[in-house]
JSON list of C-alpha atoms in Angstrom, two decimals:
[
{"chain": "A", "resi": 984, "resn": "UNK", "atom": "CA", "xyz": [60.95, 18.74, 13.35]},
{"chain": "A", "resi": 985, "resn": "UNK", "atom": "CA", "xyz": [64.37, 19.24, 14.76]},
{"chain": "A", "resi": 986, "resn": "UNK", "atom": "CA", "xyz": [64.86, 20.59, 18.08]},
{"chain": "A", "resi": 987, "resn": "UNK", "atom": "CA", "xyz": [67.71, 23.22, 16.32]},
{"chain": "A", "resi": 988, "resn": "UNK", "atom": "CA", "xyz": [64.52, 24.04, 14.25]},
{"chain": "A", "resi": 989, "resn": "UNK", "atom": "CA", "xyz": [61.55, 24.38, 16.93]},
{"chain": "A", "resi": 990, "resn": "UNK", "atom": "CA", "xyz": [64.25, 26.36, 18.99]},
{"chain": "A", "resi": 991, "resn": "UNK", "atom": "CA", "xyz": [65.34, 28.76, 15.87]},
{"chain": "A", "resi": 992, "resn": "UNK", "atom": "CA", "xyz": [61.46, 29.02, 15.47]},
{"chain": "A", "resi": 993, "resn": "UNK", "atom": "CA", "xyz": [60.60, 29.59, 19.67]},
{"chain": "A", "resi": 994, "resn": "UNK", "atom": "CA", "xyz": [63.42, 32.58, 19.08]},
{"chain": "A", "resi": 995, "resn": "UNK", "atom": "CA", "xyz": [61.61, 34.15, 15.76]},
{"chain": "A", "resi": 996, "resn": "UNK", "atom": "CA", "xyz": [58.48, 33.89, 17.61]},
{"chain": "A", "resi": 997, "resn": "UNK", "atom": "CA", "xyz": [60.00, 35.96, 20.63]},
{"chain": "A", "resi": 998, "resn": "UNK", "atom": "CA", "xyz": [61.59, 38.48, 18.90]},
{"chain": "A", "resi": 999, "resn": "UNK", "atom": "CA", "xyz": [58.85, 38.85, 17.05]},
{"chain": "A", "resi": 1000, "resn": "UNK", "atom": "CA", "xyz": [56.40, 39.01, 20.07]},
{"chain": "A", "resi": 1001, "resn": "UNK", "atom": "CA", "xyz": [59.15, 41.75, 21.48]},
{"chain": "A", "resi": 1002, "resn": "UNK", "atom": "CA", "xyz": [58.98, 44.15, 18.14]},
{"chain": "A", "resi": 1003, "resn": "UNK", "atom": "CA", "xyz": [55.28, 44.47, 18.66]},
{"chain": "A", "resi": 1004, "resn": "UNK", "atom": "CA", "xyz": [55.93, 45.32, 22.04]},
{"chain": "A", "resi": 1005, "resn": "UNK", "atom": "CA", "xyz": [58.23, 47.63, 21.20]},
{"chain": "A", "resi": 1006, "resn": "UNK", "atom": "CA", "xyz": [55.80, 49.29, 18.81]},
{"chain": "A", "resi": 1007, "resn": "UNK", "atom": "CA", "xyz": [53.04, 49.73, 22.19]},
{"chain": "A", "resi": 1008, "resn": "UNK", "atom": "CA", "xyz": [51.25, 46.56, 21.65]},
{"chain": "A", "resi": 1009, "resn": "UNK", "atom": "CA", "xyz": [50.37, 43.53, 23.54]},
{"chain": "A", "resi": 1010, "resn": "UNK", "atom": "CA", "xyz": [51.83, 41.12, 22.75]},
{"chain": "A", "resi": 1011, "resn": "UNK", "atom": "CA", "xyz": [52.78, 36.87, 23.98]},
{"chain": "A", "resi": 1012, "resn": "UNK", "atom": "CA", "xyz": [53.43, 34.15, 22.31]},
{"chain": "A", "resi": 1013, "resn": "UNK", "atom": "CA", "xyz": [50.55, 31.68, 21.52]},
{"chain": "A", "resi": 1014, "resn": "UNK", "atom": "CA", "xyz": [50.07, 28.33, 22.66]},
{"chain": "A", "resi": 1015, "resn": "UNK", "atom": "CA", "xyz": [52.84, 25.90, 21.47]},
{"chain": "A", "resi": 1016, "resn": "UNK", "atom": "CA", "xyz": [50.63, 22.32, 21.30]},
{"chain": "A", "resi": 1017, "resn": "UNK", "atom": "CA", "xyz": [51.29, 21.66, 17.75]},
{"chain": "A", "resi": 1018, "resn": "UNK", "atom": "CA", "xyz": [49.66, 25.00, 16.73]},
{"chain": "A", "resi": 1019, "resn": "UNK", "atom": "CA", "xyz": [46.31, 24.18, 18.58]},
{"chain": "A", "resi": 1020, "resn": "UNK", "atom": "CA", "xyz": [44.72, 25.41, 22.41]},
{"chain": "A", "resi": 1021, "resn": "UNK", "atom": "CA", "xyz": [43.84, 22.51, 24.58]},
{"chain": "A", "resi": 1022, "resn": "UNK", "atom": "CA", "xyz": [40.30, 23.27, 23.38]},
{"chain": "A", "resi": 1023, "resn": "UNK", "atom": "CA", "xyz": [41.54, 22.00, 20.24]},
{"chain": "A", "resi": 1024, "resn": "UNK", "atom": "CA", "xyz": [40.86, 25.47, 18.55]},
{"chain": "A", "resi": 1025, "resn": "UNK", "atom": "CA", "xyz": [43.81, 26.70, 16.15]},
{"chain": "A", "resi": 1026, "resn": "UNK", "atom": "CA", "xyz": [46.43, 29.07, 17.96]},
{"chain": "A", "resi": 1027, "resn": "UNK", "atom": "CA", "xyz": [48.31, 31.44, 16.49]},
{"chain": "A", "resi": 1028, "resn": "UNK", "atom": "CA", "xyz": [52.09, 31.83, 17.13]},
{"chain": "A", "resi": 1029, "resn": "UNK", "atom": "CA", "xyz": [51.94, 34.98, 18.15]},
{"chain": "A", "resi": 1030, "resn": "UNK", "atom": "CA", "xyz": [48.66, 36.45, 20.33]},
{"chain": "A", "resi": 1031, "resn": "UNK", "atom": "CA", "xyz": [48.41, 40.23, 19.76]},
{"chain": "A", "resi": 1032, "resn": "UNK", "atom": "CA", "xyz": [45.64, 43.01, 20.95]},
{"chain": "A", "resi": 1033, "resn": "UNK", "atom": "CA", "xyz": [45.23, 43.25, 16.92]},
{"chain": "A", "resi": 1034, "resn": "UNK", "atom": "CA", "xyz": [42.52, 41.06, 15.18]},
{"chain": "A", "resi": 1035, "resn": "UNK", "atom": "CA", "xyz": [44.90, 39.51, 13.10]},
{"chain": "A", "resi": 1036, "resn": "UNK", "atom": "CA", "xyz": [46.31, 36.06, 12.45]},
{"chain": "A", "resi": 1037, "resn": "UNK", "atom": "CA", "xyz": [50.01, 36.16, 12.88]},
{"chain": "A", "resi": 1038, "resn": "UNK", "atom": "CA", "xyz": [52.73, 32.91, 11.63]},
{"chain": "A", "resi": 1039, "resn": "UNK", "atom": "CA", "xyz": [56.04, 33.58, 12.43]},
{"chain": "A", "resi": 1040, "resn": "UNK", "atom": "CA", "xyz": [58.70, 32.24, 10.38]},
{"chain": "A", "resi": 1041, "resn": "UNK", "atom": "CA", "xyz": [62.60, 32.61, 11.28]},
{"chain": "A", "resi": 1042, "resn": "UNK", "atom": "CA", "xyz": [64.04, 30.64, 8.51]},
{"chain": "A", "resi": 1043, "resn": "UNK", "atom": "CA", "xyz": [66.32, 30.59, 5.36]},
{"chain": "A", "resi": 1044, "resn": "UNK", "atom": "CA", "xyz": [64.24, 28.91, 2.53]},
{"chain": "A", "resi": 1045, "resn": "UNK", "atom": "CA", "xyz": [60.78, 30.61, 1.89]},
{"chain": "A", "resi": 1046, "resn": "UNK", "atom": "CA", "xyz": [58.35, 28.10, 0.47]},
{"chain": "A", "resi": 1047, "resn": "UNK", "atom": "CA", "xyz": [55.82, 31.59, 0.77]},
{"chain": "A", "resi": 1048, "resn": "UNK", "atom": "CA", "xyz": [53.01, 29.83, -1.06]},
{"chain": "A", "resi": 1049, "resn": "UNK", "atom": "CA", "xyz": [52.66, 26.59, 1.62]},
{"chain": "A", "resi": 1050, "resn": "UNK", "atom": "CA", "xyz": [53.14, 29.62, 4.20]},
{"chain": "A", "resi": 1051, "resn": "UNK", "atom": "CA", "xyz": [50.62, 31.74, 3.04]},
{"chain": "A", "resi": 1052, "resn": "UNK", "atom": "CA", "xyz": [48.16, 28.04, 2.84]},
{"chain": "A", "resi": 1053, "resn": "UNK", "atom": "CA", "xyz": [48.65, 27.35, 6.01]},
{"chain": "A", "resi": 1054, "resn": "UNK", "atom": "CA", "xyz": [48.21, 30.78, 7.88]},
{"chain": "A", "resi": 1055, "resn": "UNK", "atom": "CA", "xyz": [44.89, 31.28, 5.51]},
{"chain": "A", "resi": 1056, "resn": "UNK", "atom": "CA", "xyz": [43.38, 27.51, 6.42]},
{"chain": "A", "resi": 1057, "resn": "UNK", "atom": "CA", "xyz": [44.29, 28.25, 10.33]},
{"chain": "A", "resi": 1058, "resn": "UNK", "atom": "CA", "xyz": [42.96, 32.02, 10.20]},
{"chain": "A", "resi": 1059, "resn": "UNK", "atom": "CA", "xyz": [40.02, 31.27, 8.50]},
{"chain": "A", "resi": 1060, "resn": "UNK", "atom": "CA", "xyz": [39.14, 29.29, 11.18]},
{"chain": "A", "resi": 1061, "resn": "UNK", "atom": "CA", "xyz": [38.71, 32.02, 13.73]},
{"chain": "A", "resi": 1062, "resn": "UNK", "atom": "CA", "xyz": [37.74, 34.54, 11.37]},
{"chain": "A", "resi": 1063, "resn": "UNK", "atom": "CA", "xyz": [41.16, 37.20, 11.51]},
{"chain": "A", "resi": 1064, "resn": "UNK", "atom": "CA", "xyz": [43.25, 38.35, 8.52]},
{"chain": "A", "resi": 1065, "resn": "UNK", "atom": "CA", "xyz": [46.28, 36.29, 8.37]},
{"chain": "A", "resi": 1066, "resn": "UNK", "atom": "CA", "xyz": [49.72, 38.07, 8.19]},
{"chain": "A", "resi": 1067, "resn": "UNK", "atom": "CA", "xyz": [53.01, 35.95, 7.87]},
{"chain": "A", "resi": 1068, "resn": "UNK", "atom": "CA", "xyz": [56.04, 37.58, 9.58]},
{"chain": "A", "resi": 1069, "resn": "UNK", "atom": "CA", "xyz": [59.37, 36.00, 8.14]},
{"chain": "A", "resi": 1070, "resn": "UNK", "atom": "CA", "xyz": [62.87, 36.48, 9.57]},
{"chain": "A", "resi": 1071, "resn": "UNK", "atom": "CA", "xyz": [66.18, 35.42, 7.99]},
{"chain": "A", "resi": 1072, "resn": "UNK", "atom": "CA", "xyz": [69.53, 35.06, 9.62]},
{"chain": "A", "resi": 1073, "resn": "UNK", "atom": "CA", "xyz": [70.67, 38.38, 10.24]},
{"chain": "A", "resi": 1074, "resn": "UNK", "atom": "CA", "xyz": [67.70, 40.54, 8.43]},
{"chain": "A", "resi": 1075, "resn": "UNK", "atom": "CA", "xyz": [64.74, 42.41, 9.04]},
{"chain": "A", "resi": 1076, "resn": "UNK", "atom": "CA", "xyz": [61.48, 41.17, 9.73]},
{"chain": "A", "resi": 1077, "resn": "UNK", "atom": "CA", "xyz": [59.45, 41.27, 6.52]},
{"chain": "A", "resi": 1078, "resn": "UNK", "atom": "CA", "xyz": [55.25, 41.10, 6.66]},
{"chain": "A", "resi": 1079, "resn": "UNK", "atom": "CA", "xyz": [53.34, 39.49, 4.30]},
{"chain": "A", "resi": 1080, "resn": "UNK", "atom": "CA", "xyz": [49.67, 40.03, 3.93]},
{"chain": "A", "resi": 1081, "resn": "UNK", "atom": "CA", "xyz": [46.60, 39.75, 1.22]},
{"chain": "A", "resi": 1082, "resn": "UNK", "atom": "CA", "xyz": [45.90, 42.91, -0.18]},
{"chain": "A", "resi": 1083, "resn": "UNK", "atom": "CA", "xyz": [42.63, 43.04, 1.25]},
{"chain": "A", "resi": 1084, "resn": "UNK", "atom": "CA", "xyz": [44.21, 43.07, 4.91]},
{"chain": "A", "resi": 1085, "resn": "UNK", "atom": "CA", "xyz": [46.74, 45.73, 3.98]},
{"chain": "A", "resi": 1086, "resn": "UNK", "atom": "CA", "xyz": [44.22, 48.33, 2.45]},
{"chain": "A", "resi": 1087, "resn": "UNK", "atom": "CA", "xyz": [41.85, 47.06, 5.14]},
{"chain": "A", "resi": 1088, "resn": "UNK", "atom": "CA", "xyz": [44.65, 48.01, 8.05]},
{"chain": "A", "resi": 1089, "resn": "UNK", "atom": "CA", "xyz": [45.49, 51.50, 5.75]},
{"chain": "A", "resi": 1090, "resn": "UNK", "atom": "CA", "xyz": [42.09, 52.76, 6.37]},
{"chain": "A", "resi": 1091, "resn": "UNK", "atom": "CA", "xyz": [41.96, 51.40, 10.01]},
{"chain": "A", "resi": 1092, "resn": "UNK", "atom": "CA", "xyz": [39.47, 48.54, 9.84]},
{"chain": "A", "resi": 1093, "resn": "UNK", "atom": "CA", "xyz": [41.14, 46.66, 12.15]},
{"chain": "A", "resi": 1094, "resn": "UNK", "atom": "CA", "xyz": [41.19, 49.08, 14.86]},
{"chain": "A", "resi": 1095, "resn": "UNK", "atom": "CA", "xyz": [40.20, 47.30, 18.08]},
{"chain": "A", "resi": 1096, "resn": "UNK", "atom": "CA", "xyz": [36.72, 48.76, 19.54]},
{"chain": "A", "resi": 1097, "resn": "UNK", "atom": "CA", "xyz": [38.86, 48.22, 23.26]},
{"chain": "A", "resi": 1098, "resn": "UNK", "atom": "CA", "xyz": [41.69, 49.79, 22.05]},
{"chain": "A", "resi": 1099, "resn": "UNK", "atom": "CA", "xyz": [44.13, 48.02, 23.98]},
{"chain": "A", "resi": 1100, "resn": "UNK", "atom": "CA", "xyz": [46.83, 49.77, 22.24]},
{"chain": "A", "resi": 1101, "resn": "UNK", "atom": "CA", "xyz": [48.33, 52.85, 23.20]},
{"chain": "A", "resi": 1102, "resn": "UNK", "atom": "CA", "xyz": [46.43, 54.39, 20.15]},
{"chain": "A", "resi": 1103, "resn": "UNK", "atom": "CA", "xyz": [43.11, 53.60, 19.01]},
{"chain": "A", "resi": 1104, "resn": "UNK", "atom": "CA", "xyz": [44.30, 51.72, 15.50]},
{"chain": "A", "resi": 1105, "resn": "UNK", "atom": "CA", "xyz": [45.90, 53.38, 12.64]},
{"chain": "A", "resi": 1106, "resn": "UNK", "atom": "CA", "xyz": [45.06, 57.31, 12.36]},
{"chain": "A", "resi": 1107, "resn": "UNK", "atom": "CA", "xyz": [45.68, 59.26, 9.07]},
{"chain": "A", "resi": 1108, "resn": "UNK", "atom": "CA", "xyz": [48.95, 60.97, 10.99]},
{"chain": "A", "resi": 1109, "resn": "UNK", "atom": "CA", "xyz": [49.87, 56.78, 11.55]},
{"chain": "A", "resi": 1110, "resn": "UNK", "atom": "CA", "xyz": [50.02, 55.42, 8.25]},
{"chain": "A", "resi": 1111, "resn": "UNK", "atom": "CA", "xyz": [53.61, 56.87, 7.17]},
{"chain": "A", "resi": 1112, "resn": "UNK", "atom": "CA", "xyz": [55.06, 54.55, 10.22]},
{"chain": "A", "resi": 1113, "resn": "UNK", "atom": "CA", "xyz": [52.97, 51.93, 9.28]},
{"chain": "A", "resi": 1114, "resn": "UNK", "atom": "CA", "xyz": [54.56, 52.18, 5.56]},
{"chain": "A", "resi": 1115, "resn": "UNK", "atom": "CA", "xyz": [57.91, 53.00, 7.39]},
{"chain": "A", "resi": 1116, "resn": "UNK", "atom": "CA", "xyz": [57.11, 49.78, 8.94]},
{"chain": "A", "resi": 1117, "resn": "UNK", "atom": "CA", "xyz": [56.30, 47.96, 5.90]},
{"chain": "A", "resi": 1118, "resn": "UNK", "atom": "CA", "xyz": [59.81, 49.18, 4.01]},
{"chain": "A", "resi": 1119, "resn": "UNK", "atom": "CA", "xyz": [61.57, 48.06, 6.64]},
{"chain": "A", "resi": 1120, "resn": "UNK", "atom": "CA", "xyz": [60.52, 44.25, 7.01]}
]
């Protein structure tokens, strides 16, 4: 990969890592060894207090289907819902999810029993941001 690209990519990842934060949650960027932990085990780019997978892309082209394979093959290995978040030059961050994770995050499956996050997952009075959210990525 080209450093112009893993440096465009390191500066998705961090402004991505900085909207969660802005939005009250937890948030760093995940281990950068080829996508793995020392252990070996798959990292994501993005470590969150939300049980969910997240790949950050900050491109132009969108080849979403090899996306989507490889955040599914690396989440299924730890078990979380995968979500893609996907930047272009001068856009919005749009999320991409399996419909199963977005009803599943609608009716506050994913709420963390810890609740690291300000709130305690998504409350009924907490899904119009999340669709607010959702519009604007």
């Amino acid at each position: 990969m080209p450093i112009n690209s893993r440096q465009k990519g390191a500066r998705g990842e961090r402004a991505f890592r900085d909207l969660l934060r802005e939005h009250g949650y937890e948030a760093h960027r995940g281990c950068q060894f080829s996508g793995k932990s020392p252990d070996g085990s798959t990292s994501p780019d993005i470590n969150c207090n939300l049980d969910l997978h997240f790949e950050v892309k900050h491109c132009q082209s969108w080849p979403i289907q090899n996306w989507i394979a490889q955040a599914k093959g690396d989440s299924e290995r730890i078990g979380n819902p995968w979500v893609i978040a996907a930047k272009r030059n001068h856009s919005e961050w749009t999320m991409m999810m399996s419909s199963e994770t977005f009803f599943s995050l609608i009716r506050g499956d994913h709420a963390n029993a810890d609740s690291r996050h300000t709130g305690s997952g998504l409350s009924a009075s907490e899904t119009p941001d999340l669709e607010a959210s959702l519009q604007e990525g």
